[in-house]
PDB file of C-alpha atoms in Angstrom:
ATOM      1  CA  MET A   1     -23.180  79.226  42.719  1.00 38.00           C
ATOM      2  CA  LYS A   2     -26.519  77.743  41.721  1.00 42.00           C
ATOM      3  CA  SER A   3     -25.660  78.133  38.036  1.00 38.00           C
ATOM      4  CA  ALA A   4     -22.423  76.193  38.606  1.00 40.00           C
ATOM      5  CA  ILE A   5     -24.365  73.445  40.387  1.00 43.00           C
ATOM      6  CA  ARG A   6     -26.948  73.243  37.613  1.00 40.00           C
ATOM      7  CA  THR A   7     -24.244  72.735  34.983  1.00 43.00           C
ATOM      8  CA  MET A   8     -23.115  69.681  36.931  1.00 59.00           C
ATOM      9  CA  GLY A   9     -26.538  68.076  36.515  1.00 72.00           C
ATOM     10  CA  ALA A  10     -28.403  69.133  39.641  1.00 84.00           C
ATOM     11  CA  ASP A  11     -31.812  67.573  40.200  1.00 89.00           C
ATOM     12  CA  PRO A  12     -34.536  70.287  40.003  1.00 92.00           C
ATOM     13  CA  ALA A  13     -36.643  68.486  42.649  1.00 92.00           C
ATOM     14  CA  VAL A  14     -33.696  68.468  45.065  1.00 93.00           C
ATOM     15  CA  GLU A  15     -32.964  72.122  44.347  1.00 94.00           C
ATOM     16  CA  ALA A  16     -36.624  73.018  44.945  1.00 94.00           C
ATOM     17  CA  GLU A  17     -36.703  71.228  48.297  1.00 94.00           C
ATOM     18  CA  LEU A  18     -33.452  72.867  49.384  1.00 95.00           C
ATOM     19  CA  ALA A  19     -34.790  76.282  48.360  1.00 96.00           C
ATOM     20  CA  GLN A  20     -37.844  75.798  50.627  1.00 96.00           C
ATOM     21  CA  LEU A  21     -35.849  74.904  53.759  1.00 96.00           C
ATOM     22  CA  PRO A  22     -35.105  78.485  54.902  1.00 96.00           C
ATOM     23  CA  THR A  23     -38.827  79.263  55.222  1.00 96.00           C
ATOM     24  CA  THR A  24     -39.919  75.883  56.618  1.00 96.00           C
ATOM     25  CA  SER A  25     -41.368  75.983  60.140  1.00 96.00           C
ATOM     26  CA  ILE A  26     -39.664  74.148  62.991  1.00 96.00           C
ATOM     27  CA  ALA A  27     -42.581  71.692  63.240  1.00 96.00           C
ATOM     28  CA  GLU A  28     -42.262  70.835  59.547  1.00 97.00           C
ATOM     29  CA  LEU A  29     -38.471  70.546  59.896  1.00 97.00           C
ATOM     30  CA  ARG A  30     -38.878  68.053  62.731  1.00 97.00           C
ATOM     31  CA  THR A  31     -41.350  66.042  60.650  1.00 97.00           C
ATOM     32  CA  ARG A  32     -38.962  65.999  57.664  1.00 97.00           C
ATOM     33  CA  TYR A  33     -36.095  65.026  59.966  1.00 97.00           C
ATOM     34  CA  ARG A  34     -38.130  62.037  61.223  1.00 97.00           C
ATOM     35  CA  GLU A  35     -38.864  61.003  57.621  1.00 96.00           C
ATOM     36  CA  LEU A  36     -35.224  61.163  56.569  1.00 96.00           C
ATOM     37  CA  PHE A  37     -33.510  59.793  59.673  1.00 95.00           C
ATOM     38  CA  ARG A  38     -36.289  57.532  61.018  1.00 95.00           C
ATOM     39  CA  SER A  39     -35.632  58.847  64.492  1.00 96.00           C
ATOM     40  CA  GLU A  40     -36.526  61.827  66.637  1.00 96.00           C
ATOM     41  CA  PRO A  41     -34.427  64.940  66.052  1.00 96.00           C
ATOM     42  CA  PRO A  42     -32.024  65.699  68.903  1.00 94.00           C
ATOM     43  CA  LYS A  43     -33.565  68.092  71.425  1.00 93.00           C
ATOM     44  CA  ALA A  44     -30.534  70.362  71.129  1.00 93.00           C
ATOM     45  CA  PHE A  45     -31.132  70.857  67.386  1.00 95.00           C
ATOM     46  CA  GLY A  46     -32.674  74.217  66.678  1.00 95.00           C
ATOM     47  CA  PRO A  47     -34.010  75.222  63.265  1.00 96.00           C
ATOM     48  CA  ASP A  48     -30.558  75.962  61.823  1.00 96.00           C
ATOM     49  CA  LEU A  49     -29.075  72.538  62.656  1.00 96.00           C
ATOM     50  CA  LEU A  50     -32.234  70.806  61.505  1.00 96.00           C
ATOM     51  CA  ARG A  51     -32.066  72.630  58.159  1.00 97.00           C
ATOM     52  CA  ARG A  52     -28.377  71.821  57.739  1.00 96.00           C
ATOM     53  CA  SER A  53     -28.719  68.121  58.572  1.00 96.00           C
ATOM     54  CA  ILE A  54     -31.806  67.778  56.364  1.00 97.00           C
ATOM     55  CA  ALA A  55     -30.113  69.591  53.455  1.00 96.00           C
ATOM     56  CA  HIS A  56     -27.004  67.438  53.791  1.00 95.00           C
ATOM     57  CA  THR A  57     -29.000  64.215  53.808  1.00 95.00           C
ATOM     58  CA  ILE A  58     -31.174  65.255  50.864  1.00 95.00           C
ATOM     59  CA  GLN A  59     -28.065  66.059  48.804  1.00 93.00           C
ATOM     60  CA  GLU A  60     -26.264  62.914  49.929  1.00 92.00           C
ATOM     61  CA  LYS A  61     -29.202  60.720  48.872  1.00 91.00           C
ATOM     62  CA  ALA A  62     -29.516  62.481  45.522  1.00 91.00           C
ATOM     63  CA  TYR A  63     -25.862  62.885  44.583  1.00 89.00           C
ATOM     64  CA  GLY A  64     -24.004  60.359  46.745  1.00 89.00           C
ATOM     65  CA  GLY A  65     -22.005  60.653  49.933  1.00 87.00           C
ATOM     66  CA  LEU A  66     -18.320  60.761  50.657  1.00 86.00           C
ATOM     67  CA  PRO A  67     -16.185  58.006  49.137  1.00 87.00           C
ATOM     68  CA  SER A  68     -15.229  55.240  51.575  1.00 85.00           C
ATOM     69  CA  ASN A  69     -11.546  56.247  51.559  1.00 81.00           C
ATOM     70  CA  VAL A  70     -12.466  59.788  52.648  1.00 85.00           C
ATOM     71  CA  ARG A  71     -14.774  58.459  55.391  1.00 87.00           C
ATOM     72  CA  ARG A  72     -11.949  56.179  56.573  1.00 86.00           C
ATOM     73  CA  LEU A  73      -9.481  59.102  56.624  1.00 83.00           C
ATOM     74  CA  LEU A  74     -11.919  61.247  58.597  1.00 88.00           C
ATOM     75  CA  GLY A  75     -12.375  58.375  61.064  1.00 88.00           C
ATOM     76  CA  GLN A  76      -8.599  58.169  61.512  1.00 83.00           C
ATOM     77  CA  MET A  77      -8.438  61.903  62.109  1.00 85.00           C
ATOM     78  CA  VAL A  78     -11.148  61.707  64.771  1.00 88.00           C
ATOM     79  CA  LYS A  79      -9.325  58.840  66.517  1.00 86.00           C
ATOM     80  CA  ALA A  80      -6.038  60.748  66.445  1.00 82.00           C
ATOM     81  CA  ALA A  81      -7.682  63.913  67.777  1.00 85.00           C
ATOM     82  CA  LEU A  82      -9.383  62.005  70.599  1.00 88.00           C
ATOM     83  CA  ALA A  83      -6.138  60.243  71.538  1.00 85.00           C
ATOM     84  CA  LYS A  84      -4.224  63.543  71.786  1.00 83.00           C
ATOM     85  CA  PRO A  85      -6.764  66.357  72.200  1.00 82.00           C
ATOM     86  CA  LYS A  86      -4.095  69.063  72.443  1.00 82.00           C
ATOM     87  CA  GLY A  87      -1.493  67.302  70.327  1.00 77.00           C
ATOM     88  CA  ARG A  88      -0.522  67.793  66.730  1.00 73.00           C
ATOM     89  CA  LEU A  89      -2.696  65.848  64.318  1.00 70.00           C
ATOM     90  CA  GLU A  90      -0.565  63.619  62.105  1.00 65.00           C
ATOM     91  CA  LEU A  91      -1.682  60.810  59.868  1.00 59.00           C
ATOM     92  CA  THR A  92       0.434  58.093  58.397  1.00 63.00           C
ATOM     93  CA  GLN A  93       1.782  58.985  54.996  1.00 63.00           C
ATOM     94  CA  ARG A  94       0.558  56.756  52.191  1.00 73.00           C
ATOM     95  CA  ILE A  95       2.927  55.931  49.355  1.00 82.00           C
ATOM     96  CA  LYS A  96       1.388  54.772  46.102  1.00 87.00           C
ATOM     97  CA  PRO A  97       2.302  51.298  44.826  1.00 90.00           C
ATOM     98  CA  GLY A  98       4.897  51.596  42.078  1.00 92.00           C
ATOM     99  CA  SER A  99       6.722  54.471  43.765  1.00 92.00           C
ATOM    100  CA  GLU A 100      10.451  54.071  44.134  1.00 94.00           C
ATOM    101  CA  LEU A 101      12.365  55.149  47.241  1.00 94.00           C
ATOM    102  CA  VAL A 102      16.066  55.848  46.800  1.00 94.00           C
ATOM    103  CA  ARG A 103      18.622  56.124  49.602  1.00 94.00           C
ATOM    104  CA  THR A 104      22.395  56.382  49.484  1.00 94.00           C
ATOM    105  CA  TRP A 105      24.148  54.774  52.429  1.00 94.00           C
ATOM    106  CA  ASN A 106      27.928  54.534  52.853  1.00 94.00           C
ATOM    107  CA  GLY A 107      28.492  55.439  49.205  1.00 94.00           C
ATOM    108  CA  LYS A 108      26.070  52.863  47.774  1.00 95.00           C
ATOM    109  CA  THR A 109      22.615  53.679  46.369  1.00 95.00           C
ATOM    110  CA  TYR A 110      19.681  51.480  47.371  1.00 95.00           C
ATOM    111  CA  ARG A 111      16.317  51.371  45.595  1.00 95.00           C
ATOM    112  CA  VAL A 112      13.051  50.153  47.099  1.00 96.00           C
ATOM    113  CA  THR A 113       9.821  49.704  45.139  1.00 95.00           C
ATOM    114  CA  VAL A 114       6.518  50.212  46.945  1.00 93.00           C
ATOM    115  CA  LEU A 115       4.166  47.277  46.340  1.00 92.00           C
ATOM    116  CA  LEU A 116       0.436  46.996  46.958  1.00 87.00           C
ATOM    117  CA  GLU A 117       1.320  45.069  50.123  1.00 86.00           C
ATOM    118  CA  GLY A 118       4.890  45.593  51.243  1.00 90.00           C
ATOM    119  CA  PHE A 119       8.131  46.675  49.618  1.00 94.00           C
ATOM    120  CA  SER A 120      10.575  45.121  47.151  1.00 95.00           C
ATOM    121  CA  HIS A 121      14.331  45.420  47.598  1.00 96.00           C
ATOM    122  CA  ALA A 122      17.136  43.382  46.029  1.00 95.00           C
ATOM    123  CA  GLY A 123      14.686  40.848  44.607  1.00 95.00           C
ATOM    124  CA  LYS A 124      12.997  40.177  47.961  1.00 95.00           C
ATOM    125  CA  THR A 125       9.674  41.331  49.411  1.00 95.00           C
ATOM    126  CA  PHE A 126       9.563  42.934  52.852  1.00 95.00           C
ATOM    127  CA  THR A 127       6.597  43.915  55.006  1.00 92.00           C
ATOM    128  CA  SER A 128       8.176  47.131  56.316  1.00 92.00           C
ATOM    129  CA  LEU A 129      10.755  49.755  55.466  1.00 93.00           C
ATOM    130  CA  SER A 130      12.363  49.170  58.853  1.00 94.00           C
ATOM    131  CA  GLU A 131      13.251  45.602  57.807  1.00 96.00           C
ATOM    132  CA  ILE A 132      14.959  46.935  54.682  1.00 96.00           C
ATOM    133  CA  ALA A 133      16.798  49.619  56.649  1.00 96.00           C
ATOM    134  CA  PHE A 134      18.089  46.881  58.964  1.00 96.00           C
ATOM    135  CA  VAL A 135      19.276  44.791  55.992  1.00 96.00           C
ATOM    136  CA  ILE A 136      21.095  47.804  54.547  1.00 96.00           C
ATOM    137  CA  THR A 137      22.684  49.162  57.749  1.00 95.00           C
ATOM    138  CA  GLY A 138      22.848  46.178  60.086  1.00 95.00           C
ATOM    139  CA  THR A 139      21.230  48.239  62.839  1.00 94.00           C
ATOM    140  CA  LYS A 140      17.643  49.001  63.815  1.00 94.00           C
ATOM    141  CA  TRP A 141      16.228  52.092  62.140  1.00 92.00           C
ATOM    142  CA  ASN A 142      12.851  53.686  61.800  1.00 91.00           C
ATOM    143  CA  GLY A 143      12.289  52.742  58.153  1.00 90.00           C
ATOM    144  CA  PRO A 144      10.263  55.792  57.097  1.00 88.00           C
ATOM    145  CA  ARG A 145      12.874  58.053  58.687  1.00 89.00           C
ATOM    146  CA  PHE A 146      15.759  56.150  57.035  1.00 92.00           C
ATOM    147  CA  PHE A 147      14.167  56.670  53.618  1.00 90.00           C
ATOM    148  CA  GLY A 148      13.413  60.345  54.278  1.00 87.00           C
ATOM    149  CA  LEU A 149       9.657  60.018  54.713  1.00 84.00           C
ATOM    150  CA  ARG A 150       9.711  61.330  58.278  1.00 72.00           C
ATOM    151  CA  SER A 151      11.956  64.048  59.651  1.00 58.00           C
ATOM    152  CA  LEU A 152      13.755  63.629  62.978  1.00 52.00           C
ATOM    153  CA  ALA A 153      11.895  66.619  64.501  1.00 46.00           C
ATOM    154  CA  ARG A 154       8.535  65.205  63.412  1.00 46.00           C
ATOM    155  CA  GLN A 155       9.374  61.765  64.780  1.00 43.00           C
ATOM    156  CA  GLU A 156      10.523  63.185  68.140  1.00 46.00           C
ATOM    157  CA  ALA A 157       7.331  65.252  68.389  1.00 46.00           C
ATOM    158  CA  SER A 158       5.189  62.163  67.788  1.00 47.00           C
ATOM    159  CA  ASN A 159       7.201  60.234  70.404  1.00 47.00           C
ATOM    160  CA  GLY A 160       6.665  62.994  72.955  1.00 46.00           C
ATOM    161  CA  LYS A 161      10.360  63.983  73.187  1.00 43.00           C
TER     162      LYS A 161
END
């Protein structure tokens, strides 16, 4: 694994510090933790957690952290898990701008283009798929379900039915 990391341009100083962590004493780990985090290490952190958090932070500073979109997605997952601790974790599906959704209704085919903000249908811009489903059918629909983005079983599960 180290050879694969080195081919990606690993910093020798970072690698050297990481290599020393397994033999570093707990007192030295706590000191390094204070240097990196500018706070006292949690009392519950034993040597293993100290090493892991230090190693993560060293690598993050040297090579960069998670992209903001990944951090945002992880935040959404945490919120969803806290809201329903024993429930199924589902996140909203993202559709890339430029995608086209096609639905046939009563023998006629309808096309919707996904925009950066909203949706385009029949030369008009809408804020939601549900609005377009209403225009097409004349009745209230769950827009993602109408366009096949959400199954009935999945929707009922998320509604608690």
